[in-house]
mmCIF file of C-alpha atoms in Angstrom:
data_model
loop_
_atom_site.group_PDB
_atom_site.id
_atom_site.type_symbol
_atom_site.label_atom_id
_atom_site.label_comp_id
_atom_site.label_asym_id
_atom_site.label_seq_id
_atom_site.Cartn_x
_atom_site.Cartn_y
_atom_site.Cartn_z
ATOM 1 C CA MET A 130 93.367 127.667 86.895
ATOM 2 C CA LYS A 131 90.041 125.830 86.624
ATOM 3 C CA SER A 132 90.563 125.361 82.876
ATOM 4 C CA SER A 133 94.014 123.841 83.415
ATOM 5 C CA LEU A 134 92.675 121.401 86.002
ATOM 6 C CA ALA A 135 89.838 120.356 83.715
ATOM 7 C CA HIS A 136 92.307 119.818 80.884
ATOM 8 C CA ARG A 137 94.480 117.546 83.044
ATOM 9 C CA ILE A 138 91.474 115.484 84.183
ATOM 10 C CA THR A 139 90.226 115.075 80.602
ATOM 11 C CA SER A 140 93.656 114.105 79.317
ATOM 12 C CA SER A 141 94.074 111.532 82.078
ATOM 13 C CA ALA A 142 90.725 109.970 81.278
ATOM 14 C CA LEU A 143 91.526 109.756 77.576
ATOM 15 C CA ILE A 144 94.856 108.097 78.278
ATOM 16 C CA THR A 145 93.112 105.556 80.508
ATOM 17 C CA MET A 146 90.649 104.782 77.715
ATOM 18 C CA LEU A 147 93.434 104.277 75.192
ATOM 19 C CA LEU A 148 95.437 102.039 77.490
ATOM 20 C CA THR A 149 92.666 99.818 78.759
ATOM 21 C CA GLY A 150 90.004 100.121 76.107
ATOM 22 C CA ILE A 151 87.397 100.853 78.783
ATOM 23 C CA ALA A 152 84.891 103.515 77.817
ATOM 24 C CA MET A 153 84.491 106.388 80.247
ATOM 25 C CA ALA A 154 81.405 105.964 82.369
ATOM 26 C CA ALA A 155 78.632 108.492 81.987
ATOM 27 C CA PRO A 156 77.429 110.293 85.119
ATOM 28 C CA ALA A 157 75.036 108.103 87.072
ATOM 29 C CA VAL A 158 71.471 109.289 86.736
ATOM 30 C CA ALA A 159 68.902 107.664 88.989
ATOM 31 C CA THR A 160 66.014 107.010 86.623
ATOM 32 C CA ALA A 161 62.711 105.506 87.596
ATOM 33 C CA GLU A 162 63.611 102.341 85.676
ATOM 34 C CA GLN A 163 66.895 101.934 87.562
ATOM 35 C CA GLU A 164 65.150 102.362 90.881
ATOM 36 C CA ARG A 165 62.824 99.471 90.053
ATOM 37 C CA ILE A 166 65.727 97.040 89.573
ATOM 38 C CA THR A 167 66.002 95.063 92.802
ATOM 39 C CA GLU A 168 69.221 93.604 94.144
ATOM 40 C CA LEU A 169 69.338 89.819 94.256
ATOM 41 C CA THR A 170 71.908 87.590 95.932
ATOM 42 C CA LEU A 171 71.759 83.801 95.781
ATOM 43 C CA GLU A 172 70.586 83.715 99.395
ATOM 44 C CA MET A 173 67.787 86.171 98.598
ATOM 45 C CA ALA A 174 66.791 84.002 95.632
ATOM 46 C CA PHE A 175 66.576 80.963 97.912
ATOM 47 C CA GLU A 176 64.375 82.874 100.350
ATOM 48 C CA LYS A 177 62.100 84.068 97.571
ATOM 49 C CA VAL A 178 61.568 80.571 96.188
ATOM 50 C CA LEU A 179 60.913 79.087 99.618
ATOM 51 C CA ARG A 180 58.498 81.842 100.652
ATOM 52 C CA SER A 181 56.254 81.353 97.652
ATOM 53 C CA ASN A 182 55.777 77.559 97.680
ATOM 54 C CA ILE A 183 52.431 76.429 99.113
ATOM 55 C CA ASP A 184 53.443 72.765 99.499
ATOM 56 C CA LEU A 185 56.447 73.794 101.573
ATOM 57 C CA GLU A 186 54.323 76.046 103.750
ATOM 58 C CA MET A 187 51.894 73.177 104.379
ATOM 59 C CA LEU A 188 54.771 70.825 105.238
ATOM 60 C CA ARG A 189 56.147 73.406 107.656
ATOM 61 C CA LEU A 190 52.743 73.603 109.339
ATOM 62 C CA ASP A 191 52.673 69.814 109.617
ATOM 63 C CA ALA A 192 56.146 69.854 111.153
ATOM 64 C CA ASP A 193 55.057 72.540 113.598
ATOM 65 C CA SER A 194 52.041 70.444 114.620
ATOM 66 C CA THR A 195 54.264 67.381 114.964
ATOM 67 C CA TYR A 196 56.537 69.349 117.271
ATOM 68 C CA TYR A 197 53.706 70.294 119.617
ATOM 69 C CA ASP A 198 52.105 66.837 119.491
ATOM 70 C CA SER A 199 55.451 65.300 120.342
ATOM 71 C CA LEU A 200 56.015 67.825 123.106
ATOM 72 C CA LEU A 201 52.688 66.834 124.659
ATOM 73 C CA THR A 202 53.767 63.195 124.529
ATOM 74 C CA LEU A 203 57.110 63.960 126.163
ATOM 75 C CA LEU A 204 55.469 65.982 128.923
ATOM 76 C CA ASP A 205 52.898 63.262 129.549
ATOM 77 C CA ARG A 206 55.425 60.418 129.661
ATOM 78 C CA ARG A 207 57.615 62.420 131.999
ATOM 79 C CA THR A 208 54.930 62.045 134.672
ATOM 80 C CA ILE A 209 55.437 58.261 134.678
ATOM 81 C CA ARG A 210 57.928 57.529 137.427
ATOM 82 C CA GLU A 211 60.475 54.787 136.929
ATOM 83 C CA ASN A 212 59.438 52.979 140.122
ATOM 84 C CA TRP A 213 55.894 52.713 138.711
ATOM 85 C CA ILE A 214 57.075 50.519 135.848
ATOM 86 C CA GLU A 215 56.000 46.922 136.464
ATOM 87 C CA SER A 216 55.866 45.490 132.943
ATOM 88 C CA LEU A 217 57.239 45.770 129.425
ATOM 89 C CA ALA A 218 54.113 47.674 128.386
ATOM 90 C CA ASP A 219 54.726 50.239 131.135
ATOM 91 C CA ALA A 220 58.346 50.673 130.019
ATOM 92 C CA GLN A 221 57.306 51.058 126.399
ATOM 93 C CA ASP A 222 54.743 53.686 127.372
ATOM 94 C CA LYS A 223 57.434 55.758 129.057
ATOM 95 C CA TYR A 224 60.629 55.184 127.132
ATOM 96 C CA VAL A 225 59.619 54.044 123.645
ATOM 97 C CA ASP A 226 56.857 56.639 123.313
ATOM 98 C CA SER A 227 59.298 59.356 124.386
ATOM 99 C CA ALA A 228 61.921 58.128 121.925
ATOM 100 C CA GLY A 229 59.286 58.029 119.201
ATOM 101 C CA ALA A 230 58.278 61.613 119.943
ATOM 102 C CA ARG A 231 61.872 62.809 119.650
ATOM 103 C CA ARG A 232 62.259 60.799 116.446
ATOM 104 C CA ASP A 233 59.124 62.372 114.977
ATOM 105 C CA ILE A 234 60.387 65.899 115.663
ATOM 106 C CA THR A 235 63.738 65.170 114.018
ATOM 107 C CA VAL A 236 62.243 63.442 110.971
ATOM 108 C CA SER A 237 59.616 66.145 110.381
ATOM 109 C CA GLU A 238 62.270 68.873 110.501
ATOM 110 C CA ALA A 239 64.473 66.860 108.111
ATOM 111 C CA SER A 240 61.529 66.472 105.735
ATOM 112 C CA VAL A 241 61.125 70.235 105.585
ATOM 113 C CA ARG A 242 64.821 70.664 104.875
ATOM 114 C CA ALA A 243 64.687 67.993 102.163
ATOM 115 C CA MET A 244 61.836 69.783 100.378
ATOM 116 C CA GLU A 245 63.695 73.097 100.645
ATOM 117 C CA ASN A 246 66.726 71.492 99.016
ATOM 118 C CA SER A 247 64.571 69.987 96.274
ATOM 119 C CA LEU A 248 62.866 73.299 95.475
ATOM 120 C CA CYS A 249 66.215 75.093 95.213
ATOM 121 C CA LEU A 250 68.058 72.306 93.403
ATOM 122 C CA ASP A 251 68.467 74.083 90.042
ATOM 123 C CA LEU A 252 68.492 77.651 91.333
ATOM 124 C CA PRO A 253 72.288 78.051 91.828
ATOM 125 C CA LYS A 254 72.980 77.001 88.234
ATOM 126 C CA ALA A 255 70.448 79.496 86.840
ATOM 127 C CA PHE A 256 71.768 82.279 89.078
ATOM 128 C CA PHE A 257 75.424 81.650 88.238
ATOM 129 C CA GLU A 258 74.704 81.342 84.515
ATOM 130 C CA ALA A 259 73.048 84.755 84.572
ATOM 131 C CA LEU A 260 76.032 86.210 86.440
ATOM 132 C CA ALA A 261 78.476 84.617 84.002
ATOM 133 C CA VAL A 262 76.697 85.934 80.910
ATOM 134 C CA GLU A 263 76.477 89.397 82.505
ATOM 135 C CA ALA A 264 80.237 89.341 83.044
ATOM 136 C CA LYS A 265 80.900 88.168 79.475
ATOM 137 C CA ILE A 266 78.752 91.000 78.114
ATOM 138 C CA ARG A 267 80.796 93.511 80.101
ATOM 139 C CA LEU A 268 83.998 91.937 78.805
ATOM 140 C CA GLN A 269 82.768 91.989 75.208
ATOM 141 C CA LYS A 270 81.870 95.668 75.454
ATOM 142 C CA ARG A 271 85.284 96.331 76.945
ATOM 143 C CA ASN A 272 86.898 94.395 74.114
ATOM 144 C CA ILE A 273 85.004 96.448 71.503
ATOM 145 C CA ASN A 274 86.196 99.651 73.167
ATOM 146 C CA ARG A 275 89.703 98.258 73.376
ATOM 147 C CA ILE A 276 89.709 97.451 69.655
ATOM 148 C CA GLY A 277 88.321 100.877 68.885
ATOM 149 C CA ALA A 278 91.111 102.529 70.841
ATOM 150 C CA LEU A 279 93.765 100.899 68.671
ATOM 151 C CA THR A 280 94.928 102.221 65.313
ATOM 152 C CA PRO A 281 93.450 100.791 62.071
ATOM 153 C CA GLN A 282 96.728 99.005 61.390
ATOM 154 C CA VAL A 283 96.260 96.896 64.522
ATOM 155 C CA GLN A 284 92.591 96.143 63.995
ATOM 156 C CA ALA A 285 91.811 93.099 61.889
ATOM 157 C CA PRO A 286 89.377 93.864 59.034
ATOM 158 C CA SER A 287 86.507 91.951 60.664
ATOM 159 C CA ALA A 288 87.481 92.440 64.321
ATOM 160 C CA SER A 289 84.947 95.156 65.086
ATOM 161 C CA SER A 290 82.007 93.547 63.274
ATOM 162 C CA GLY A 291 82.833 90.126 64.731
ATOM 163 C CA SER A 292 82.989 91.487 68.256
ATOM 164 C CA LYS A 293 79.662 93.261 67.854
ATOM 165 C CA GLU A 294 78.043 90.100 66.530
ATOM 166 C CA ALA A 295 79.389 88.181 69.522
ATOM 167 C CA LEU A 296 77.947 90.868 71.780
ATOM 168 C CA ARG A 297 74.518 90.499 70.202
ATOM 169 C CA GLU A 298 74.654 86.735 70.729
ATOM 170 C CA LEU A 299 75.592 87.212 74.368
ATOM 171 C CA GLU A 300 72.741 89.660 74.888
ATOM 172 C CA ASP A 301 70.282 87.192 73.351
ATOM 173 C CA ASN A 302 71.671 84.447 75.575
ATOM 174 C CA TYR A 303 71.296 86.729 78.590
ATOM 175 C CA LYS A 304 67.581 87.110 77.902
ATOM 176 C CA GLN A 305 67.235 83.337 77.854
ATOM 177 C CA VAL A 306 69.147 82.694 81.081
ATOM 178 C CA MET A 307 67.262 85.482 82.848
ATOM 179 C CA ALA A 308 63.965 83.973 81.678
ATOM 180 C CA THR A 309 65.063 80.649 83.205
ATOM 181 C CA LEU A 310 66.035 82.332 86.460
ATOM 182 C CA ASN A 311 62.774 84.289 86.629
ATOM 183 C CA GLU A 312 60.768 81.145 85.982
ATOM 184 C CA GLN A 313 62.304 79.555 89.068
ATOM 185 C CA LEU A 314 61.693 82.723 91.061
ATOM 186 C CA GLY A 315 58.059 82.856 89.984
ATOM 187 C CA GLU A 316 58.503 86.155 88.126
ATOM 188 C CA HIS A 317 57.676 87.214 84.571
ATOM 189 C CA SER A 318 60.406 86.366 82.085
ATOM 190 C CA ASP A 319 61.674 89.905 81.503
ATOM 191 C CA LYS A 320 61.961 90.858 85.181
ATOM 192 C CA LYS A 321 65.263 92.660 85.730
ATOM 193 C CA TRP A 322 67.568 92.070 88.685
ATOM 194 C CA ASN A 323 70.775 93.587 89.940
ATOM 195 C CA LEU A 324 72.576 90.295 90.578
ATOM 196 C CA ILE A 325 75.067 90.488 93.457
ATOM 197 C CA PRO A 326 77.831 87.833 93.641
ATOM 198 C CA LYS A 327 78.026 88.106 97.421
ATOM 199 C CA GLY A 328 80.949 86.138 98.844
ATOM 200 C CA LEU A 329 80.804 83.517 96.104
ATOM 201 C CA THR A 330 84.561 83.117 95.725
ATOM 202 C CA ASP A 331 85.351 83.416 99.455
ATOM 203 C CA TYR A 332 84.113 79.978 100.515
ATOM 204 C CA GLN A 333 86.616 78.075 102.623
ATOM 205 C CA PRO A 334 85.586 74.535 103.624
ATOM 206 C CA PRO A 335 87.455 72.566 106.299
ATOM 207 C CA SER A 336 90.826 71.346 105.105
ATOM 208 C CA LEU A 337 90.125 67.709 106.002
ATOM 209 C CA LEU A 338 87.664 65.560 104.086
ATOM 210 C CA GLU A 339 86.664 63.775 107.295
ATOM 211 C CA GLU A 340 85.472 67.065 108.786
ATOM 212 C CA LEU A 341 83.218 67.663 105.802
ATOM 213 C CA GLN A 342 81.794 64.156 106.012
ATOM 214 C CA ASN A 343 81.133 64.494 109.741
ATOM 215 C CA SER A 344 79.361 67.769 109.055
ATOM 216 C CA ALA A 345 77.219 66.017 106.444
ATOM 217 C CA TYR A 346 76.234 63.314 108.956
ATOM 218 C CA GLU A 347 74.834 66.020 111.226
ATOM 219 C CA LYS A 348 73.152 68.229 108.608
ATOM 220 C CA ARG A 349 71.976 66.267 105.582
ATOM 221 C CA PRO A 350 68.255 65.452 105.775
ATOM 222 C CA ASP A 351 68.691 61.888 104.492
ATOM 223 C CA MET A 352 71.443 61.173 107.022
ATOM 224 C CA VAL A 353 69.581 62.850 109.871
ATOM 225 C CA THR A 354 66.463 60.800 109.113
ATOM 226 C CA ALA A 355 68.374 57.523 108.851
ATOM 227 C CA THR A 356 70.133 58.193 112.166
ATOM 228 C CA ALA A 357 66.887 59.082 113.938
ATOM 229 C CA GLU A 358 65.173 55.916 112.710
ATOM 230 C CA LYS A 359 68.124 53.743 113.748
ATOM 231 C CA GLU A 360 68.272 55.279 117.224
ATOM 232 C CA PHE A 361 64.546 54.757 117.728
ATOM 233 C CA ALA A 362 64.756 51.112 116.611
ATOM 234 C CA GLN A 363 67.694 50.627 118.987
ATOM 235 C CA LYS A 364 65.645 52.029 121.876
ATOM 236 C CA GLU A 365 62.798 49.579 121.116
ATOM 237 C CA VAL A 366 65.235 46.649 121.225
ATOM 238 C CA ASP A 367 66.920 47.899 124.404
ATOM 239 C CA ILE A 368 63.621 48.216 126.256
ATOM 240 C CA ILE A 369 62.516 44.696 125.333
ATOM 241 C CA ASP A 370 65.935 43.344 126.291
ATOM 242 C CA LYS A 371 65.795 45.086 129.680
ATOM 243 C CA TYR A 372 62.198 44.426 130.685
ATOM 244 C CA SER A 373 61.514 41.147 128.848
ATOM 245 C CA THR A 374 63.534 39.007 126.432
ATOM 246 C CA LEU A 375 64.502 39.346 122.811
ATOM 247 C CA ALA A 376 63.630 35.671 122.312
ATOM 248 C CA THR A 377 59.939 36.583 122.120
ATOM 249 C CA PHE A 378 58.190 37.154 118.796
ATOM 250 C CA GLN A 379 58.036 40.871 119.565
ATOM 251 C CA GLY A 380 61.749 40.874 120.355
ATOM 252 C CA LYS A 381 62.600 39.130 117.089
ATOM 253 C CA ILE A 382 60.475 41.606 115.105
ATOM 254 C CA LYS A 383 62.132 44.602 116.752
ATOM 255 C CA LYS A 384 65.587 43.127 116.110
ATOM 256 C CA ASN A 385 64.694 42.751 112.436
ATOM 257 C CA ASN A 386 63.493 46.343 112.351
ATOM 258 C CA LEU A 387 66.739 47.475 113.937
ATOM 259 C CA ARG A 388 68.790 45.594 111.365
ATOM 260 C CA LYS A 389 66.804 47.189 108.539
ATOM 261 C CA THR A 390 67.431 50.691 109.917
ATOM 262 C CA GLU A 391 71.140 49.866 110.307
ATOM 263 C CA LEU A 392 71.340 48.742 106.698
ATOM 264 C CA GLU A 393 69.561 51.880 105.537
ATOM 265 C CA TRP A 394 71.886 54.023 107.647
ATOM 266 C CA GLU A 395 74.930 52.295 106.122
ATOM 267 C CA ARG A 396 73.556 52.796 102.604
ATOM 268 C CA VAL A 397 72.901 56.498 103.180
ATOM 269 C CA LYS A 398 76.301 56.969 104.838
ATOM 270 C CA LYS A 399 78.067 55.357 101.886
ATOM 271 C CA LYS A 400 76.216 57.647 99.499
ATOM 272 C CA VAL A 401 77.074 60.693 101.612
ATOM 273 C CA ASP A 402 80.755 59.732 101.857
ATOM 274 C CA GLN A 403 81.020 59.231 98.095
ATOM 275 C CA GLU A 404 79.243 62.474 97.199
ATOM 276 C CA VAL A 405 81.200 64.588 99.673
ATOM 277 C CA ALA A 406 84.543 63.066 98.634
ATOM 278 C CA GLU A 407 83.821 63.587 94.931
ATOM 279 C CA ASN A 408 82.540 67.131 95.390
ATOM 280 C CA TYR A 409 85.453 68.042 97.647
ATOM 281 C CA GLN A 410 87.930 66.859 95.004
ATOM 282 C CA ASN A 411 86.035 68.853 92.382
ATOM 283 C CA PHE A 412 86.249 71.873 94.659
ATOM 284 C CA ILE A 413 90.024 71.565 94.983
ATOM 285 C CA SER A 414 90.422 71.315 91.188
ATOM 286 C CA ALA A 415 88.019 74.191 90.514
ATOM 287 C CA ARG A 416 89.712 76.388 93.114
ATOM 288 C CA GLN A 417 93.106 75.745 91.534
ATOM 289 C CA ALA A 418 91.762 76.554 88.065
ATOM 290 C CA PHE A 419 90.118 79.710 89.389
ATOM 291 C CA ASP A 420 93.283 80.914 91.145
ATOM 292 C CA GLU A 421 95.428 80.225 88.089
ATOM 293 C CA SER A 422 93.054 81.970 85.684
ATOM 294 C CA LYS A 423 92.759 84.927 88.031
ATOM 295 C CA ALA A 424 96.545 85.290 88.192
ATOM 296 C CA SER A 425 96.889 84.983 84.407
ATOM 297 C CA ARG A 426 94.208 87.588 83.841
ATOM 298 C CA LYS A 427 95.766 89.995 86.310
ATOM 299 C CA ALA A 428 99.190 89.623 84.674
ATOM 300 C CA ALA A 429 97.729 90.232 81.210
ATOM 301 C CA GLU A 430 95.767 93.286 82.395
ATOM 302 C CA GLU A 431 98.909 94.731 83.946
ATOM 303 C CA HIS A 432 100.979 94.025 80.831
ATOM 304 C CA TYR A 433 98.509 95.389 78.289
ATOM 305 C CA PRO A 434 99.084 99.125 78.992
ATOM 306 C CA LEU A 435 102.817 98.528 78.662
ATOM 307 C CA ALA A 436 102.259 96.867 75.299
ATOM 308 C CA VAL A 437 100.195 99.839 74.112
ATOM 309 C CA THR A 438 103.001 102.173 75.128
ATOM 310 C CA GLU A 439 105.583 100.026 73.335
ATOM 311 C CA TYR A 440 103.439 99.947 70.211
ATOM 312 C CA ASN A 441 102.965 103.713 70.232
ATOM 313 C CA ASN A 442 106.735 104.066 70.571
ATOM 314 C CA GLY A 443 107.326 101.720 67.633
ATOM 315 C CA LYS A 444 108.899 98.958 69.724
ATOM 316 C CA ILE A 445 106.403 96.248 68.729
ATOM 317 C CA SER A 446 104.566 95.651 65.463
ATOM 318 C CA ALA A 447 100.853 96.010 64.747
ATOM 319 C CA GLN A 448 100.577 92.239 64.532
ATOM 320 C CA GLU A 449 102.160 91.829 67.963
ATOM 321 C CA MET A 450 99.825 94.455 69.390
ATOM 322 C CA ALA A 451 96.814 92.643 67.964
ATOM 323 C CA LYS A 452 98.006 89.445 69.644
ATOM 324 C CA GLU A 453 98.302 91.278 72.960
ATOM 325 C CA ALA A 454 94.701 92.474 72.692
ATOM 326 C CA ALA A 455 93.423 89.036 71.687
ATOM 327 C CA ASN A 456 95.370 87.348 74.495
ATOM 328 C CA LEU A 457 93.958 89.704 77.112
ATOM 329 C CA SER A 458 90.421 89.153 75.871
ATOM 330 C CA GLU A 459 90.893 85.378 75.907
ATOM 331 C CA LEU A 460 92.300 85.313 79.462
ATOM 332 C CA GLU A 461 89.493 87.538 80.749
ATOM 333 C CA THR A 462 86.900 85.209 79.241
ATOM 334 C CA LYS A 463 88.632 82.118 80.643
ATOM 335 C CA ASN A 464 88.686 83.680 84.093
ATOM 336 C CA GLU A 465 84.961 84.401 83.984
ATOM 337 C CA GLU A 466 84.304 80.813 82.921
ATOM 338 C CA ALA A 467 86.501 79.584 85.784
ATOM 339 C CA ILE A 468 84.501 81.724 88.202
ATOM 340 C CA TYR A 469 81.258 80.216 86.899
ATOM 341 C CA GLN A 470 82.547 76.646 87.186
ATOM 342 C CA TYR A 471 83.935 77.349 90.666
ATOM 343 C CA ASN A 472 80.623 78.744 91.892
ATOM 344 C CA ILE A 473 78.730 75.710 90.603
ATOM 345 C CA VAL A 474 81.187 73.382 92.331
ATOM 346 C CA VAL A 475 80.918 75.301 95.618
ATOM 347 C CA ALA A 476 77.114 75.177 95.513
ATOM 348 C CA THR A 477 77.231 71.425 94.848
ATOM 349 C CA LEU A 478 79.705 70.823 97.680
ATOM 350 C CA LYS A 479 77.658 72.863 100.147
ATOM 351 C CA LYS A 480 74.508 70.975 99.203
ATOM 352 C CA SER A 481 76.259 67.628 99.654
ATOM 353 C CA ILE A 482 77.246 68.491 103.243
ATOM 354 C CA GLY A 483 73.848 69.941 104.110
ATOM 355 C CA ASP A 484 74.727 73.648 104.211
#
């Protein structure tokens, strides 16, 4: 009974190999080398880069000090009662100093976020390139096994050698992209990672462009800074207007400062609107290409076993079978490239809205 069961399992596995060209996996053995390979998601890569940068740590300390300095100012100015205010200078001490303290907190936090974005600017591309080459290596190995599972009549004379040469080129390329990734992570070039594509193709932005742009106004460091500066300049003008007159030299200077911050705010907003709109359109196109390539790949993978069966039954020629194998390999590769392009576009869109 045990022998019969084993025979059925073995036969089933062999049939699967012949139909799909996927080599049977060897039993997993937890070696010491495997245990040293650490999992790495894109978010973990971000955290690693940000943890190890001394300049960022110093800027964070400065921002922390700014927060407490500003808090002391706010607490002190709160003790000034409104009915104590008898002059413009008194009003500026209470209201302008408080507005300046809130501005300083906002700007210092935005500066930290801006440096974080700058440090991680090229990291998504390096991470996704490594993932893409990994996937192409798996596909190439699968293609070699698939070719090997076919009869000699189906295999082109140079198909096997050409596929193996392509595999060697991919493996060399993988070493290069991993060296680039490790350089950004501050690791030695041959450090190995178990790259995890966590939720990369599940991103769903708001359906309306205006929602994305509004989100960018609230999150992007450049927009946050421009807004904080404009609001502070407005407060300075309002206080002079209320407790004195804008016709004074000081009033004219503060009005000029306000206009400058408004112009800067408009310039930053225009840049944000353009970047978000362009990246959102790129996202829509990349998502469509990804969905289409995924559907084509799935259809080809489902059809391939049927083609093998038809070939074995003499219903299609060796040349037709070779085309089926080549078509499946091509669609798999195109899908992996679409995934890579989609991930890059998503990372760019998220950066442009401040996520």
